[in-house]
mmCIF file of C-alpha atoms and ligand atoms in Angstrom:
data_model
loop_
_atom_site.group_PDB
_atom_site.id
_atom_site.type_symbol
_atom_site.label_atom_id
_atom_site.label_comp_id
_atom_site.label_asym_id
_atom_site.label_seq_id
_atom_site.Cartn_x
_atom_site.Cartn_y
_atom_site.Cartn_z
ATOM 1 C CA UNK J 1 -33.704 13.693 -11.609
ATOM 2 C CA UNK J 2 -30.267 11.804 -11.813
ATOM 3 C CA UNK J 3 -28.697 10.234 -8.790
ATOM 4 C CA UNK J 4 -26.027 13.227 -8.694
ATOM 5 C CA UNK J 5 -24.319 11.048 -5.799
ATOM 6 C CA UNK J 6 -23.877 7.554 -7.509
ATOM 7 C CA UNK J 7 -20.558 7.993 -8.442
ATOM 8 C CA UNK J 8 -18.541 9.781 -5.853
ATOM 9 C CA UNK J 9 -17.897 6.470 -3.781
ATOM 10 C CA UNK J 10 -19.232 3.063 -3.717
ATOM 11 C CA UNK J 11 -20.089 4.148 0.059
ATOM 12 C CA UNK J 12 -22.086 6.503 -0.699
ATOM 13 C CA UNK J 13 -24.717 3.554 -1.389
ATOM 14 C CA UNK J 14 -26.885 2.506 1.230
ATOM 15 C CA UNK J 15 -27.731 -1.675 2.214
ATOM 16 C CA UNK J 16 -28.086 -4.307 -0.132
ATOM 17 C CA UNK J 17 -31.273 -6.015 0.202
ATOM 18 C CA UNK J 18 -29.627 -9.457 1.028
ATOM 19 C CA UNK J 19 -27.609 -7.436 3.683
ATOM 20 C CA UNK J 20 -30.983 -6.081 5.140
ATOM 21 C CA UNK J 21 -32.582 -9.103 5.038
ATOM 22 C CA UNK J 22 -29.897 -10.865 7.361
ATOM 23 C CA UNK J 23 -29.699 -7.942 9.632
ATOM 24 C CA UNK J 24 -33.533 -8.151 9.985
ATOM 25 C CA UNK J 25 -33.510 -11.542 10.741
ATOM 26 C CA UNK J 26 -30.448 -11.798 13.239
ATOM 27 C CA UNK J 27 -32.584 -8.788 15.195
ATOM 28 C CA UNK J 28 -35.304 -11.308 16.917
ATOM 29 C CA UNK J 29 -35.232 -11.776 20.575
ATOM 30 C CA UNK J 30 -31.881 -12.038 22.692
ATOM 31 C CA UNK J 31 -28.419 -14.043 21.820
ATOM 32 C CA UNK J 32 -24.947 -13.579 23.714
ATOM 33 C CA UNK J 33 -22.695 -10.858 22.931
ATOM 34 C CA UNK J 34 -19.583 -9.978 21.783
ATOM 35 C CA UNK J 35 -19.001 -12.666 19.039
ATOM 36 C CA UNK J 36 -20.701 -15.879 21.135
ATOM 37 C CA UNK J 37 -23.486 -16.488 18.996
ATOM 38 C CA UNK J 38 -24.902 -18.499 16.245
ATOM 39 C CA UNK J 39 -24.688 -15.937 13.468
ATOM 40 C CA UNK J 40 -21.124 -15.493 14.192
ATOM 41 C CA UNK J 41 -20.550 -18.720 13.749
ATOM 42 C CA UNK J 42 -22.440 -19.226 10.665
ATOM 43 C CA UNK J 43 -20.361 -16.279 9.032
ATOM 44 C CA UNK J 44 -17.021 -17.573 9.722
ATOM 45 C CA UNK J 45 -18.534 -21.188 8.884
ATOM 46 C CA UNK J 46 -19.490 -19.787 5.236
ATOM 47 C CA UNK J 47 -15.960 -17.740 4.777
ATOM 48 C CA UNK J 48 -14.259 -20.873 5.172
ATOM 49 C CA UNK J 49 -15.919 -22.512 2.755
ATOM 50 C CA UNK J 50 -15.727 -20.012 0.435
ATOM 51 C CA UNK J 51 -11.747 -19.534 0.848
ATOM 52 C CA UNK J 52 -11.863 -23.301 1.250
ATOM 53 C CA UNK J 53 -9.957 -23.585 4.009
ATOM 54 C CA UNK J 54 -9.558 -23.466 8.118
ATOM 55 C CA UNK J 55 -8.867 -19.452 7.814
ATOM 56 C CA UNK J 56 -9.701 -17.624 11.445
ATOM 57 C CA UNK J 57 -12.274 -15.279 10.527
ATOM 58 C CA UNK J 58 -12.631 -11.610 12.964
ATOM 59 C CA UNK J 59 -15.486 -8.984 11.934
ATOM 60 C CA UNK J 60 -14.616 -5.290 12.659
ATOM 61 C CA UNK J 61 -16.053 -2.119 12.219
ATOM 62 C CA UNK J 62 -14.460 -0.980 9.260
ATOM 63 C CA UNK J 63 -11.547 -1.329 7.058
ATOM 64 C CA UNK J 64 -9.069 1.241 8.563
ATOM 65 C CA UNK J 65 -9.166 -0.939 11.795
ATOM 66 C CA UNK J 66 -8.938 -4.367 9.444
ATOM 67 C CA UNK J 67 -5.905 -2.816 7.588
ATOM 68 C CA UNK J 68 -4.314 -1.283 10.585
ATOM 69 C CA UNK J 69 -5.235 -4.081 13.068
ATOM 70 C CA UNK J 70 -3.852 -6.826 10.595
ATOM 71 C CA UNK J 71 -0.604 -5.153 9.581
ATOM 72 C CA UNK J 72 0.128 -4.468 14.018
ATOM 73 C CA UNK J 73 -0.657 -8.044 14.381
ATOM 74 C CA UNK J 74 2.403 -9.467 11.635
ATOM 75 C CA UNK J 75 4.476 -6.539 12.833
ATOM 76 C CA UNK J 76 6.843 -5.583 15.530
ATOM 77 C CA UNK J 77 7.282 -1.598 15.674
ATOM 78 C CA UNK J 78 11.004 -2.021 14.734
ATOM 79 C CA UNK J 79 9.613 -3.791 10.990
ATOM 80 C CA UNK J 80 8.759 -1.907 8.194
ATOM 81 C CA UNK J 81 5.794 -2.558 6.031
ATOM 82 C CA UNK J 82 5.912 -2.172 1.926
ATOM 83 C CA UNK J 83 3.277 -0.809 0.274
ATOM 84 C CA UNK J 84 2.193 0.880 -2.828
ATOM 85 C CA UNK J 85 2.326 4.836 -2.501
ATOM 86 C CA UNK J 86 -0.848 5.167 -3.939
ATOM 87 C CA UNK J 87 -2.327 2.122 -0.929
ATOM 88 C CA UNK J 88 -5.417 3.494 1.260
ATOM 89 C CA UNK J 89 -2.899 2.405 4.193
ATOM 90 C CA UNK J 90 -0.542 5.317 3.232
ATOM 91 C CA UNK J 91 -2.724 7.815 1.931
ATOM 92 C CA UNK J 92 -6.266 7.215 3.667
ATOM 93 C CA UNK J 93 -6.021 5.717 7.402
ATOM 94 C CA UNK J 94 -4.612 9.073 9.188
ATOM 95 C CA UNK J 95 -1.185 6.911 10.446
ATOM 96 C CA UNK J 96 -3.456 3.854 11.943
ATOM 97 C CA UNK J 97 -1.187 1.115 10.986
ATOM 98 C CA UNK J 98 1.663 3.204 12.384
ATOM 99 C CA UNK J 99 -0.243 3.646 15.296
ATOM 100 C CA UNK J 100 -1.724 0.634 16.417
ATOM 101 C CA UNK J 101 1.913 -0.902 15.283
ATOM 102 C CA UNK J 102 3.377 1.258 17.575
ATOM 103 C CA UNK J 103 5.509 2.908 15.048
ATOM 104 C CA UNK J 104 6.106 0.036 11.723
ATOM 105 C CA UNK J 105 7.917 2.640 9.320
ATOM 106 C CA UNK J 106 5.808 2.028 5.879
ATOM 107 C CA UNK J 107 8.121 2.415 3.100
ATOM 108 C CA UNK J 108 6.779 3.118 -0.729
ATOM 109 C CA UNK J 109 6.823 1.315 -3.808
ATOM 110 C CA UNK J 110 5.544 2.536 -6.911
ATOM 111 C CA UNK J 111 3.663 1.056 -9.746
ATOM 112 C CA UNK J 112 1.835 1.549 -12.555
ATOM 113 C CA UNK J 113 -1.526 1.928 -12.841
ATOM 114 C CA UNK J 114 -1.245 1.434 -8.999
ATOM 115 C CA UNK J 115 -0.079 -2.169 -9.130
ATOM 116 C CA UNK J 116 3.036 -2.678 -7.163
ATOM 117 C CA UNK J 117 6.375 -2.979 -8.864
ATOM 118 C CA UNK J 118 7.930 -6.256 -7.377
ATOM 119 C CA UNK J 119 11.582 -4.840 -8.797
ATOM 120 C CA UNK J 120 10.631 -1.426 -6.681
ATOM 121 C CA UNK J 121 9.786 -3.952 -3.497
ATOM 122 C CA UNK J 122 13.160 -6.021 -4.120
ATOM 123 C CA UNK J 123 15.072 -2.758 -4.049
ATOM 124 C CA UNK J 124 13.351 -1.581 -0.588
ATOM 125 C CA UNK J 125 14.554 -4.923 0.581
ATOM 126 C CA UNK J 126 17.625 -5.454 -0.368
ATOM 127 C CA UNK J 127 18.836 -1.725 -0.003
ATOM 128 C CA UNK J 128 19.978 -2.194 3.292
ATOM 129 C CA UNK J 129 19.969 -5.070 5.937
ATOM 130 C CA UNK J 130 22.354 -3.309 8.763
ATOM 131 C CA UNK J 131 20.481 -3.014 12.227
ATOM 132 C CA UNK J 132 19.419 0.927 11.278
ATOM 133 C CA UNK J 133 17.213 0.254 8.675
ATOM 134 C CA UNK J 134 13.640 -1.064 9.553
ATOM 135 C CA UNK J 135 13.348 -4.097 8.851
ATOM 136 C CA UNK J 136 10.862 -5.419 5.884
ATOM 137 C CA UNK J 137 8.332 -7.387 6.995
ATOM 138 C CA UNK J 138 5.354 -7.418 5.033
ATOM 139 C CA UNK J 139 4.504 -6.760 1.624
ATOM 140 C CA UNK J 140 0.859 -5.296 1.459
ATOM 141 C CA UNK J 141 -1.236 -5.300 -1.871
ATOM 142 C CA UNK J 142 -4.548 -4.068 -2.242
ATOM 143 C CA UNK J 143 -6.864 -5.793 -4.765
ATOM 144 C CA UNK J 144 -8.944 -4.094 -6.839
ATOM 145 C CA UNK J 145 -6.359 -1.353 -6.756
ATOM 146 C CA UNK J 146 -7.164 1.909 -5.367
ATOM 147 C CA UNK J 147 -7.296 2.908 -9.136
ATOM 148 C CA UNK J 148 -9.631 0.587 -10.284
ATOM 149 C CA UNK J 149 -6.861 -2.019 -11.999
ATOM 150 C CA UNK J 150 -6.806 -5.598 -10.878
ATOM 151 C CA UNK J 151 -4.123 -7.449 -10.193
ATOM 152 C CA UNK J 152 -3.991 -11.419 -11.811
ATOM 153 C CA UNK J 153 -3.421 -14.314 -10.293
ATOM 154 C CA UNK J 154 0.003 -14.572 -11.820
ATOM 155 C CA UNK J 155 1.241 -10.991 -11.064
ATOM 156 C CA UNK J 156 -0.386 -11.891 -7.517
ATOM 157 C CA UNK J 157 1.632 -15.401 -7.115
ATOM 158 C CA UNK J 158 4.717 -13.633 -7.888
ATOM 159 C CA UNK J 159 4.272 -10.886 -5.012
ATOM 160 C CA UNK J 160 4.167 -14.042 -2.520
ATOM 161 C CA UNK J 161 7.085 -15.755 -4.216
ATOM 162 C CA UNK J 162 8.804 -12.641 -3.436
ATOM 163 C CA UNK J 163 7.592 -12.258 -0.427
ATOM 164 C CA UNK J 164 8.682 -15.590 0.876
ATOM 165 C CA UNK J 165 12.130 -15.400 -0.532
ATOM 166 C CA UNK J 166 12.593 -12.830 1.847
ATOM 167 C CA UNK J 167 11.009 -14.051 4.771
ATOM 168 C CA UNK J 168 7.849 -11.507 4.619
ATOM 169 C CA UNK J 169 4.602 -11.844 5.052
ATOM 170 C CA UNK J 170 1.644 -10.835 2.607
ATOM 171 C CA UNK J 171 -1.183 -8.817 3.858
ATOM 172 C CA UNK J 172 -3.762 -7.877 1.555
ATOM 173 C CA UNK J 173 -6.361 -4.845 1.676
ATOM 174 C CA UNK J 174 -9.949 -6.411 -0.074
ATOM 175 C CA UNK J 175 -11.692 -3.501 0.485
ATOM 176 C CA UNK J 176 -12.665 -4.081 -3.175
ATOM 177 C CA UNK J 177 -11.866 -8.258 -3.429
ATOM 178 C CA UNK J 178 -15.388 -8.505 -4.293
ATOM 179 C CA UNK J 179 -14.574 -6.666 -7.367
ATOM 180 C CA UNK J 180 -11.588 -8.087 -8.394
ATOM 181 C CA UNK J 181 -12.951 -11.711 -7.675
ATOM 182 C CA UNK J 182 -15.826 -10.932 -9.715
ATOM 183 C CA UNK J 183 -13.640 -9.234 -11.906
ATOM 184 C CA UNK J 184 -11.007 -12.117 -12.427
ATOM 185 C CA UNK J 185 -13.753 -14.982 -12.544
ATOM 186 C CA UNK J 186 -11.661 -16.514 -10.262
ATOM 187 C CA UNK J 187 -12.001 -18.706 -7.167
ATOM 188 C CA UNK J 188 -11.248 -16.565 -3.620
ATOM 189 C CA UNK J 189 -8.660 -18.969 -3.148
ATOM 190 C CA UNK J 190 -6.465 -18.472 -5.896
ATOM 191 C CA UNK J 191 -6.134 -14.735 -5.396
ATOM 192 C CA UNK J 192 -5.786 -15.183 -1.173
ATOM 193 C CA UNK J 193 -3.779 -17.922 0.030
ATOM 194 C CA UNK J 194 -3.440 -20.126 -2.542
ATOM 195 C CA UNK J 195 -0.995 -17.019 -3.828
ATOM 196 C CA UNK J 196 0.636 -16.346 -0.737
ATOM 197 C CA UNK J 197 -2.000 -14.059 1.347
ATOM 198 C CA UNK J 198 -1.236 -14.160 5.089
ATOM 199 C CA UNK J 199 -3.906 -11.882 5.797
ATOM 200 C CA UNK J 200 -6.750 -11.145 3.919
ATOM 201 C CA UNK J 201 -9.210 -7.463 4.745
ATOM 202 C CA UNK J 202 -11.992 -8.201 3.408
ATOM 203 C CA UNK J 203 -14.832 -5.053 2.490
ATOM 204 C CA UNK J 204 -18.150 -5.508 3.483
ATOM 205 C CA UNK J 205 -19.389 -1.930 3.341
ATOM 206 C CA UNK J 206 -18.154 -1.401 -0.425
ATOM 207 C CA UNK J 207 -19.715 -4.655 -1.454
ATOM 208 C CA UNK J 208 -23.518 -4.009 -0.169
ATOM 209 C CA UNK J 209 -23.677 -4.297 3.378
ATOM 210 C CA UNK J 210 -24.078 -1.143 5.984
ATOM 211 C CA UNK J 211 -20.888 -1.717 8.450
ATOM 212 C CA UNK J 212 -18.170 -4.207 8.686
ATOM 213 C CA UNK J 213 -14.986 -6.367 7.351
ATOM 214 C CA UNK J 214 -13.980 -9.433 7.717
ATOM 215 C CA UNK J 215 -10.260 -9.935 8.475
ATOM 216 C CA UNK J 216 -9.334 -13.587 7.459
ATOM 217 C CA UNK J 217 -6.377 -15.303 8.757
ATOM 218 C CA UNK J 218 -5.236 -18.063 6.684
ATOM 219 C CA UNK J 219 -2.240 -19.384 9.421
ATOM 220 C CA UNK J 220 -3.770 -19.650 12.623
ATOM 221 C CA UNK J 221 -0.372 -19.006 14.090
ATOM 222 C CA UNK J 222 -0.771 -14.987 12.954
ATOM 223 C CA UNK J 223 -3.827 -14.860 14.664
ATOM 224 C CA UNK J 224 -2.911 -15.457 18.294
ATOM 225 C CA UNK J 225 -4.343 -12.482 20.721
ATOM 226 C CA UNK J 226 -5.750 -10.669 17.414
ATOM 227 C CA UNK J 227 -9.135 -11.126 19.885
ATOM 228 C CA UNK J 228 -7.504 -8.811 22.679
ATOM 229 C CA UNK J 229 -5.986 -6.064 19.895
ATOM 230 C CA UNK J 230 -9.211 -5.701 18.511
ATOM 231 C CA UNK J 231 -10.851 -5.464 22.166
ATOM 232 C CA UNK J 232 -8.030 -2.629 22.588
ATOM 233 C CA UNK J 233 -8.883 -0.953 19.324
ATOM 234 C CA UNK J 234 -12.067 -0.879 20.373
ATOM 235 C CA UNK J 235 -13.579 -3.050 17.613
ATOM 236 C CA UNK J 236 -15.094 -5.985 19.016
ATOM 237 C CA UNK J 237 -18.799 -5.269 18.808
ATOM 238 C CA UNK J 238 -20.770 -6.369 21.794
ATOM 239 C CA UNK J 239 -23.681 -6.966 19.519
ATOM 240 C CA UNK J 240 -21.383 -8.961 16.983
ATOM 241 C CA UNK J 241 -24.442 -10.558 15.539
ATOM 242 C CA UNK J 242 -25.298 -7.610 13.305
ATOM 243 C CA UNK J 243 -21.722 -7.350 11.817
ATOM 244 C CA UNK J 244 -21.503 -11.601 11.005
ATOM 245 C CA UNK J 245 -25.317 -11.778 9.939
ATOM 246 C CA UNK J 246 -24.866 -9.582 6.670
ATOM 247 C CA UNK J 247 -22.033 -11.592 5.469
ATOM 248 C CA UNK J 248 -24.883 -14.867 5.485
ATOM 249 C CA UNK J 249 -26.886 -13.099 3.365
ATOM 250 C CA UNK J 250 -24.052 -11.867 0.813
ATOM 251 C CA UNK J 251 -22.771 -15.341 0.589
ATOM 252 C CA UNK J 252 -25.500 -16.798 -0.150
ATOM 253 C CA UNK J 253 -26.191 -18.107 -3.786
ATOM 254 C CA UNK J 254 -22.973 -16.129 -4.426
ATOM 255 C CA UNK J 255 -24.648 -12.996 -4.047
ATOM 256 C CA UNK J 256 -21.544 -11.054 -2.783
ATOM 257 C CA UNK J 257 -20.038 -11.496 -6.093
ATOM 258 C CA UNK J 258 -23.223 -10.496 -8.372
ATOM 259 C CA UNK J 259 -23.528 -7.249 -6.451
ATOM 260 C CA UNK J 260 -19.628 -6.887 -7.282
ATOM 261 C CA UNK J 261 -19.863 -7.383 -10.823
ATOM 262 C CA UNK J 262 -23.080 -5.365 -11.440
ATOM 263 C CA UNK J 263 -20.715 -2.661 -10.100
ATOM 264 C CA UNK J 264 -18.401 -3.582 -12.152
ATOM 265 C CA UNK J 265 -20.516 -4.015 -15.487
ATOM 266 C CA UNK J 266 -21.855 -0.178 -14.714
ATOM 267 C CA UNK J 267 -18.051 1.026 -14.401
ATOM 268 C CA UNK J 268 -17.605 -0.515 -18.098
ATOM 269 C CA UNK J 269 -19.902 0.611 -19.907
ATOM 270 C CA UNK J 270 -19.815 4.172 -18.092
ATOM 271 C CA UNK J 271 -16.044 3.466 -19.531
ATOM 272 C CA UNK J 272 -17.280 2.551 -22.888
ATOM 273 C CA UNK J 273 -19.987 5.731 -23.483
ATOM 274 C CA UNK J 274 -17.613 8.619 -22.756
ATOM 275 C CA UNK J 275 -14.337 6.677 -23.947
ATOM 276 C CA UNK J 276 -14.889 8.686 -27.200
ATOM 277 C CA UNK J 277 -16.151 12.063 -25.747
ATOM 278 C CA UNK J 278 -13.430 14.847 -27.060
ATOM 279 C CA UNK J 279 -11.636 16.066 -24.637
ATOM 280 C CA UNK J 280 -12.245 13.295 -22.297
ATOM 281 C CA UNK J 281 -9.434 10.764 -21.535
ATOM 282 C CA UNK J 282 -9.810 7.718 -19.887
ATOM 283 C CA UNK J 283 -6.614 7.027 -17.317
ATOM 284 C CA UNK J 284 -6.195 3.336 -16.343
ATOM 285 C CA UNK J 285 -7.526 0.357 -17.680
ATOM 286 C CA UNK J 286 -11.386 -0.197 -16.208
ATOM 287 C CA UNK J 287 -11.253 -3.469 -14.412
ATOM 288 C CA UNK J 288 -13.163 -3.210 -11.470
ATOM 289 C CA UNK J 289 -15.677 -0.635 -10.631
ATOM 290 C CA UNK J 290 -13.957 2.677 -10.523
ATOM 291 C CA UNK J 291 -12.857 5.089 -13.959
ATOM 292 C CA UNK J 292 -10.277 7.393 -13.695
ATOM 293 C CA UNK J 293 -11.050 10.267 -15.998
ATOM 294 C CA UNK J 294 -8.887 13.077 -17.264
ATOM 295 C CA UNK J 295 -10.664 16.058 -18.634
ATOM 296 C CA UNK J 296 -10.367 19.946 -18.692
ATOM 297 C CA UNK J 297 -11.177 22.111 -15.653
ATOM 298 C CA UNK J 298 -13.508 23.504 -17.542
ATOM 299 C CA UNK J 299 -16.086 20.033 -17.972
ATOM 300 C CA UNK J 300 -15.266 19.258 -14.481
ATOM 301 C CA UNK J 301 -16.175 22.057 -13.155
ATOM 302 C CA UNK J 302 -19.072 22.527 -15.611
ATOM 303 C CA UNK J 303 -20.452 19.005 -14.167
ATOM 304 C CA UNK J 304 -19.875 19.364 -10.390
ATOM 305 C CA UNK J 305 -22.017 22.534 -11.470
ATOM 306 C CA UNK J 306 -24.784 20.496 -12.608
ATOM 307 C CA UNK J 307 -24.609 18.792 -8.987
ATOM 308 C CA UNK J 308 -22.642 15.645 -10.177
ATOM 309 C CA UNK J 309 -20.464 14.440 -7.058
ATOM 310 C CA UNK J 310 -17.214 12.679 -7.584
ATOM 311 C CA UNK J 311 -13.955 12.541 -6.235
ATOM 312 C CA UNK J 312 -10.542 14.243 -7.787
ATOM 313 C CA UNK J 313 -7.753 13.948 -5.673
ATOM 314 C CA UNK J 314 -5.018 12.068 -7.725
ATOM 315 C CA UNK J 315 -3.641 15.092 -9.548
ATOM 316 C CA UNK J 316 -4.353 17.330 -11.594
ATOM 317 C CA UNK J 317 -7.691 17.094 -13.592
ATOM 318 C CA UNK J 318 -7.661 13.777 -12.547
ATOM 319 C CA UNK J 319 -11.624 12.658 -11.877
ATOM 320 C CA UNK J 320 -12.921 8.967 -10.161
ATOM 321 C CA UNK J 321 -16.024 7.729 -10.875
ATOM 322 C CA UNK J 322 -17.088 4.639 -9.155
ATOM 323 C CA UNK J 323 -19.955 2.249 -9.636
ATOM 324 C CA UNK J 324 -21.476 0.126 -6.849
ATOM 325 C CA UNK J 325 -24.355 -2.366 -6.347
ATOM 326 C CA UNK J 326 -27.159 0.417 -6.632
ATOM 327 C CA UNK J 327 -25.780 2.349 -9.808
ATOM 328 C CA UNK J 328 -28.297 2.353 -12.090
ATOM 329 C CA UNK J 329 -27.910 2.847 -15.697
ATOM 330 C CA UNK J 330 -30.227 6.011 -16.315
ATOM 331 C CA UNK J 331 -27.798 7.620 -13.801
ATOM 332 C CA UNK J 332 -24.812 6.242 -16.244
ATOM 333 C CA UNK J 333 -27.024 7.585 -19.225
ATOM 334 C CA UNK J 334 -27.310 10.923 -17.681
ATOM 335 C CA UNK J 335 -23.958 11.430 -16.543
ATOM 336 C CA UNK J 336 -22.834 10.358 -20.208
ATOM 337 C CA UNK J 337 -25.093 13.206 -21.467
ATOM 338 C CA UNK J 338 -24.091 15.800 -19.539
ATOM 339 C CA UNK J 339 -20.165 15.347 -20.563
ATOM 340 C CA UNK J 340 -21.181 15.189 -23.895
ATOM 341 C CA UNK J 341 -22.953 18.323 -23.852
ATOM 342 C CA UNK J 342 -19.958 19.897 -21.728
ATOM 343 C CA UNK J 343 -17.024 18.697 -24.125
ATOM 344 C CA UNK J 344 -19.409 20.189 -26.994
ATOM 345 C CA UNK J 345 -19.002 23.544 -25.332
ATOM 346 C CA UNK J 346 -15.549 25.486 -26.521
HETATM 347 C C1 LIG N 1 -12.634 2.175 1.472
HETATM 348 C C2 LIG N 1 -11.318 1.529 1.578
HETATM 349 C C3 LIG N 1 -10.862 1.000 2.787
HETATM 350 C C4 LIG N 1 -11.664 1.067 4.085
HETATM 351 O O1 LIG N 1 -11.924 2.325 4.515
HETATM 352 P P1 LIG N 1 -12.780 2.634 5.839
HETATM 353 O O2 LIG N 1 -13.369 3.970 5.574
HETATM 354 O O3 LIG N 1 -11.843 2.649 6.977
HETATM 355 O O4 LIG N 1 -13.784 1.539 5.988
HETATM 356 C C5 LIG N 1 -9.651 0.339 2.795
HETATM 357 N N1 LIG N 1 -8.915 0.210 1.679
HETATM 358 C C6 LIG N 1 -9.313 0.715 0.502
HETATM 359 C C7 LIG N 1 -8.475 0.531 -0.710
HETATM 360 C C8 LIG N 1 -10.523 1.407 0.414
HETATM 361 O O5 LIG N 1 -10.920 1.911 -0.754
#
C-alpha cells in the first residue's frame, strides 16, 4: 500500500537516521542543563563553520517561537515588520510575532510566485514617515518560499540593499533553507549574511530531525538578552542537549543538505510525471520540495477519496504536495497513477 501521508507536509515524516543517531548518543549518563553542555557547544561550533562566521547560535522548540522570538528581538512594538502576505509569520503563527513583540503591526507585500516584490516593500516604506504610521523596521523573507519557489542570491542581495538603504533589518524564516541551499548549490553564506541576513530561523524539523530550530544571529549586537526572551517564551529546554545533538549529526558530511535535496529531487520529478496529465496544471515553478497543483474538484476529491493526504488551502482548487527526506519514489509512482487514472475519468 502507498504512503497516503507522504505528501501532505514534510512534517508529517518522522527522524532522520543521522538525527536519531545523535539523539541516541547525547542520551548516555548525566550533563548540565539548560544549554551548559558539550553538545551545545559542538552545535553552535559546527553552525559557525558552516555560515563561516562568529554568528550566536540559540536552539528552540520550533519555528513559530524562532520566527516570532527573532522578529520581538529587532523590534520595538511601535515598528512595523514587512512581510510577504503569503509568509508563515502572517498566515500560520496565530499573531506570535505580534505577540511576543508586544504589538509590531506586520504590514503586506505581495509577490509573485510568493517572492517578495522589493517595489511593493519600497512603497510600504516610503508611504508615510509622520509619527502615526508604524515605523518599518524589518524586512522578513522566507527561503524556500512558502510556495515552493526559491529566491537567488541576486534577488536575495537586493532585498538587503534595500533593506539597508532604509535603515531595516533583514530577518529571514529557513524553515525550508535546507531546501533552497540545496536547491541553489550555494554556500549558506551567500544566501544569509553575506546578502544582508540579520537573523537567520533555521528548520530543523522539516529537514530530518524530530524537534527544533536554530535561530542564528549574525551581529552579536541583535542578540543581547535573546537568552532571557526565550526563557520567557518558554523555550529554553532544560535538557538542551537533545535539541543541539541532532544538528551534529545533520551537519555532518553535509548530510543536512543531501536529505534536502533528496526532497527536493522527489518534488521534481513528482513535477515532471503529472506535468502532462490533462486537466492537471502545475502552479509555480518547482524549486524546492513542494508542487502546487491546480486541478478539478472532481480529481481532488476523487484522490483524497483514495486516502491521499495533502494540503489545499491557497485558493481555489489549489493542491500542495510536498516531498521530504523519507518520500520514496513508489509513493511518487503511485500517486502519479492514481491522477492519471482520475483525469482519464470525464
Ligand atoms: C513549518 C514552517 C515554519 C515553522 O512552523 P512550526 O510549526 O512553528 O515549527 C515556519 N515557517 C515556514 C515557512 C514553515 O513552513
Amino acid at each position: 500500500m502507498p504512503n497516503y501521508l507522504a505528501f501532505a507536509s514534510d512534517n508529517y515524516a518522522g527522524i532522520c537516521p543521522e538525527a536519531w543517531a545523535s539523539m541516541s548518543e547525547a542520551n548516555t549518563g548525566f550533563t548540565k542543563s539548560y544549554g551548559d553542555d558539550d553538545f551545545t557547544d559542538r552545535a553552535c561550533k559546527l553552525l559557525r563553520e558552516l555560515f563561516e562566521t562568529d554568528c550566536q547560535v540559540f536552539f528552540v522548540f520550533n519555528g513559530t517561537a524562532a520566527n516570532s522570538l527573532a522578529l520581538a528581538s529587532l523590534c520595538r512594538s511601535y515598528h512595523s515588520i514587512i512581510c510577504h502576505e503569503l509568509s508563515h509569520i502572517e498566515t500560520d503563527e496565530c499573531g506570535a510575532p505580534e505577540f511576543f513583540s508586544n504589538g509590531t503591526k506586520i504590514l503586506l507585500a505581495s509577490g509573485p510566485n510568493g517572492k517578495i516584490n522589493l517595489g511593493d516593500v519600497e512603497y510600504l516604506i516610503g508611504r508615510r514617515s509622520d509619527i502615526h504610521y508604524p515605523k518599518p523596521n524589518v524586512l522578513s523573507i522566507t527561503q524556500s518560499t512558502e510556495l515552493g519557489t526559491v529566491y537567488t542570491t541576486s534577488e536575495l542581495e537586493a532585498a538587503g540593499e534595500t533593506s539597508r538603504k532604509y535603515g531595516m533589518r533583514v530577518q529571514m524564516d529557513g524553515a525550508r533553507f535546507a531546501n533552497a541551499t540545496a536547491s541553489l548549490e550555494c554556500s549558506p553564506a551567500d544566501i544569509s549574511w553575506r546578502a544582508g541576513v540579520d537573523v537567520l530561523c533555521l528548520g530543523g524539523a522539516k529537514n530530518g530531525m524530530a524537534i527544533g530550530e536554530a535561530v542564528v544571529f549574525f551581529k552579536k549586537e541583535l542578540a543581547l538578552e535573546f537568552d532571557y526572551r526565550c526563557k520567557q517564551a518558554g523555550q529554553l529546554a532544560s535538557k538542551m542537549r537533545f535539541l543541539a545533538a541532532p544538528w551534529i549529526g545533520m551537519l555532518k558530511d553535509g548530510i543536512w543538505l543531501k536529505r534536502a535535496a533528496h526532497a527536493n529531487r522527489c518534488a521534481s520529478l513528482l513535477a515532471e510525471q503529472i506535468r502532462n496529465i490533462r486537466q492537471v496544471e502545475i502552479m509555480f515553478p518547482v524549486q524546492a520540495n513542494a508542487v502546487f497543483v491546480r486541478m478539478p474538484d472532481h480529481l481532488v476529491s476523487g484522490l483524497r477519496g483514495i486516502g491521499w493526504c495533502f494540503y489545499s488551502f491557497i485558493g481555489a482548487g489549489g493542491v500542495r504536495l510536498i516531498c521530504s527526506w523519507a518520500t520514496e519514489e513508489a509513493d511518487i509512482t503511485a500517486l502519479v497513477n492514481d491522477i492519471k487514472k482520475l483525469s482519464d475519468l470525464p
